[in-house]
mmCIF file of C-alpha atoms in Angstrom:
data_model
loop_
_atom_site.group_PDB
_atom_site.id
_atom_site.type_symbol
_atom_site.label_atom_id
_atom_site.label_comp_id
_atom_site.label_asym_id
_atom_site.label_seq_id
_atom_site.Cartn_x
_atom_site.Cartn_y
_atom_site.Cartn_z
ATOM 1 C CA MET A 188 -4.720 45.408 -7.934
ATOM 2 C CA ARG A 189 -5.913 43.229 -10.718
ATOM 3 C CA THR A 190 -6.305 44.441 -14.269
ATOM 4 C CA LYS A 191 -10.112 44.531 -13.985
ATOM 5 C CA GLU A 192 -9.938 46.563 -10.766
ATOM 6 C CA ILE A 193 -7.553 49.039 -12.355
ATOM 7 C CA TYR A 194 -9.799 49.296 -15.393
ATOM 8 C CA TYR A 195 -12.870 50.102 -13.283
ATOM 9 C CA LEU A 196 -10.920 52.565 -11.128
ATOM 10 C CA LEU A 197 -9.718 54.399 -14.229
ATOM 11 C CA GLU A 198 -13.177 54.401 -15.792
ATOM 12 C CA GLU A 199 -14.670 55.773 -12.571
ATOM 13 C CA SER A 200 -12.025 58.507 -12.427
ATOM 14 C CA TYR A 201 -12.604 59.348 -16.081
ATOM 15 C CA ASP A 202 -16.347 59.721 -15.499
ATOM 16 C CA LYS A 203 -15.735 61.869 -12.433
ATOM 17 C CA PHE A 204 -13.141 64.215 -13.882
ATOM 18 C CA ASN A 205 -13.980 64.399 -17.601
ATOM 19 C CA GLN A 206 -16.776 66.870 -16.993
ATOM 20 C CA PRO A 207 -16.936 70.455 -18.274
ATOM 21 C CA ALA A 208 -17.585 71.709 -14.733
ATOM 22 C CA PHE A 209 -14.369 70.086 -13.482
ATOM 23 C CA ILE A 210 -12.245 70.985 -16.499
ATOM 24 C CA ALA A 211 -12.945 74.721 -16.333
ATOM 25 C CA ASP A 212 -11.138 75.161 -13.002
ATOM 26 C CA ASP A 213 -8.378 72.626 -13.531
ATOM 27 C CA PRO A 214 -5.004 72.830 -15.313
ATOM 28 C CA ILE A 215 -6.358 70.308 -17.841
ATOM 29 C CA SER A 216 -8.295 73.289 -19.217
ATOM 30 C CA ILE A 217 -5.022 74.578 -20.699
ATOM 31 C CA PRO A 218 -4.689 72.036 -23.536
ATOM 32 C CA HIS A 219 -8.464 72.220 -24.059
ATOM 33 C CA ARG A 220 -7.903 75.744 -25.407
ATOM 34 C CA PHE A 221 -6.363 74.331 -28.581
ATOM 35 C CA THR A 222 -7.430 72.200 -31.521
ATOM 36 C CA GLN A 223 -4.096 71.475 -33.258
ATOM 37 C CA LYS A 224 -2.522 68.275 -31.923
ATOM 38 C CA GLN A 225 0.913 69.801 -31.342
ATOM 39 C CA ASP A 226 -0.508 72.830 -29.501
ATOM 40 C CA ILE A 227 -2.463 70.443 -27.281
ATOM 41 C CA GLU A 228 0.634 68.336 -26.605
ATOM 42 C CA ILE A 229 2.893 71.270 -25.816
ATOM 43 C CA SER A 230 0.403 73.151 -23.654
ATOM 44 C CA GLY A 231 -0.464 69.904 -21.864
ATOM 45 C CA LEU A 232 3.207 69.237 -21.170
ATOM 46 C CA PHE A 233 3.633 72.744 -19.804
ATOM 47 C CA ALA A 234 0.490 72.379 -17.671
ATOM 48 C CA ALA A 235 1.720 69.050 -16.297
ATOM 49 C CA THR A 236 5.190 70.467 -15.649
ATOM 50 C CA LEU A 237 3.764 73.390 -13.696
ATOM 51 C CA ALA A 238 1.029 71.374 -11.955
ATOM 52 C CA TRP A 239 1.982 71.761 -8.354
ATOM 53 C CA GLY A 240 0.358 74.250 -6.059
ATOM 54 C CA GLN A 241 -3.097 75.764 -6.215
ATOM 55 C CA ARG A 242 -5.088 75.059 -9.364
ATOM 56 C CA LYS A 243 -5.910 78.745 -9.805
ATOM 57 C CA THR A 244 -2.219 79.673 -9.669
ATOM 58 C CA ILE A 245 -1.221 76.880 -12.049
ATOM 59 C CA ILE A 246 -3.805 78.028 -14.603
ATOM 60 C CA SER A 247 -2.641 81.632 -14.204
ATOM 61 C CA LYS A 248 1.028 80.721 -14.729
ATOM 62 C CA CYS A 249 0.195 78.505 -17.721
ATOM 63 C CA THR A 250 -1.812 81.346 -19.219
ATOM 64 C CA GLU A 251 1.132 83.695 -18.675
ATOM 65 C CA LEU A 252 3.482 81.204 -20.326
ATOM 66 C CA LEU A 253 1.184 80.750 -23.313
ATOM 67 C CA GLN A 254 0.983 84.519 -23.731
ATOM 68 C CA ARG A 255 4.776 84.623 -23.828
ATOM 69 C CA LEU A 256 4.520 82.040 -26.630
ATOM 70 C CA ASP A 257 2.053 84.282 -28.495
ATOM 71 C CA ASN A 258 -0.734 81.797 -27.640
ATOM 72 C CA ALA A 259 0.654 79.610 -30.417
ATOM 73 C CA PRO A 260 2.968 77.158 -28.631
ATOM 74 C CA TYR A 261 3.731 74.895 -31.593
ATOM 75 C CA ASP A 262 4.433 77.769 -33.954
ATOM 76 C CA PHE A 263 6.678 79.406 -31.371
ATOM 77 C CA ILE A 264 8.537 76.168 -30.599
ATOM 78 C CA LYS A 265 9.003 75.289 -34.252
ATOM 79 C CA ASN A 266 9.782 78.708 -35.724
ATOM 80 C CA HIS A 267 11.202 80.978 -33.043
ATOM 81 C CA ALA A 268 14.403 82.910 -33.620
ATOM 82 C CA GLU A 269 16.881 83.559 -30.835
ATOM 83 C CA PRO A 270 15.575 87.097 -30.122
ATOM 84 C CA ASP A 271 12.078 85.622 -29.574
ATOM 85 C CA LEU A 272 13.404 83.733 -26.549
ATOM 86 C CA LYS A 273 13.739 87.021 -24.657
ATOM 87 C CA ALA A 274 9.979 86.855 -24.102
ATOM 88 C CA LEU A 275 10.579 83.806 -21.898
ATOM 89 C CA LEU A 276 13.100 85.479 -19.613
ATOM 90 C CA GLY A 277 11.791 86.169 -16.148
ATOM 91 C CA PHE A 278 9.182 83.409 -16.210
ATOM 92 C CA LYS A 279 8.962 81.520 -12.926
ATOM 93 C CA HIS A 280 6.577 79.156 -11.200
ATOM 94 C CA ARG A 281 7.741 77.883 -7.846
ATOM 95 C CA THR A 282 11.099 76.170 -8.600
ATOM 96 C CA PHE A 283 10.611 76.098 -12.383
ATOM 97 C CA ASN A 284 12.385 79.126 -13.828
ATOM 98 C CA ASP A 285 13.318 80.671 -17.151
ATOM 99 C CA THR A 286 16.467 78.546 -17.461
ATOM 100 C CA ASP A 287 14.357 75.394 -17.124
ATOM 101 C CA LEU A 288 11.900 76.804 -19.635
ATOM 102 C CA LEU A 289 14.613 77.606 -22.168
ATOM 103 C CA TYR A 290 15.989 74.052 -21.922
ATOM 104 C CA LEU A 291 12.499 72.630 -22.410
ATOM 105 C CA VAL A 292 11.860 74.897 -25.403
ATOM 106 C CA TYR A 293 15.225 73.846 -26.862
ATOM 107 C CA PHE A 294 14.348 70.153 -26.437
ATOM 108 C CA LEU A 295 10.907 70.633 -27.979
ATOM 109 C CA HIS A 296 12.363 72.592 -30.902
ATOM 110 C CA GLN A 297 14.874 69.834 -31.612
ATOM 111 C CA PHE A 298 12.297 67.083 -31.175
ATOM 112 C CA TYR A 299 9.721 68.656 -33.491
ATOM 113 C CA GLN A 300 12.366 69.067 -36.188
ATOM 114 C CA GLU A 301 12.306 65.281 -36.601
ATOM 115 C CA HIS A 302 8.885 64.230 -35.291
ATOM 116 C CA ASP A 303 5.293 65.313 -35.819
ATOM 117 C CA SER A 304 4.112 64.410 -32.334
ATOM 118 C CA LEU A 305 5.399 64.158 -28.781
ATOM 119 C CA GLU A 306 3.927 60.664 -28.580
ATOM 120 C CA LEU A 307 7.262 59.116 -29.535
ATOM 121 C CA ALA A 308 8.973 60.925 -26.659
ATOM 122 C CA PHE A 309 6.746 59.036 -24.235
ATOM 123 C CA VAL A 310 5.920 55.699 -25.864
ATOM 124 C CA GLY A 311 9.105 55.192 -27.859
ATOM 125 C CA ALA A 312 9.561 53.950 -31.381
ATOM 126 C CA GLY A 313 7.982 50.582 -30.577
ATOM 127 C CA GLY A 314 4.558 52.043 -29.809
ATOM 128 C CA ASN A 315 2.335 50.551 -27.094
#
């Protein structure tokens, strides 16, 4: 595909899927619940990580996970104490389990100690 073809394909997909009617029943609705950039990033990462299976189930499991994080993912990630992690035990979605979740929370905690945004984790220090 040429660059122009890719551009038009992406624009068409954006127009199709960036609609309130689509968003409500899709895992992308999870980060739409938040306004703070870091909450959006974290909940979006969790939604993407859990996004296999039925959309209804994915949304349900993401909602359960967010409840375990007190519906404040960034605050939990940044400020949790070790006893707070007990709330995450027993979480499971398909093959993603509480051990995976604890490692991801650990990574996010460490990352947000030095960075304000997850952008650097995906685009690197060079940007673009």
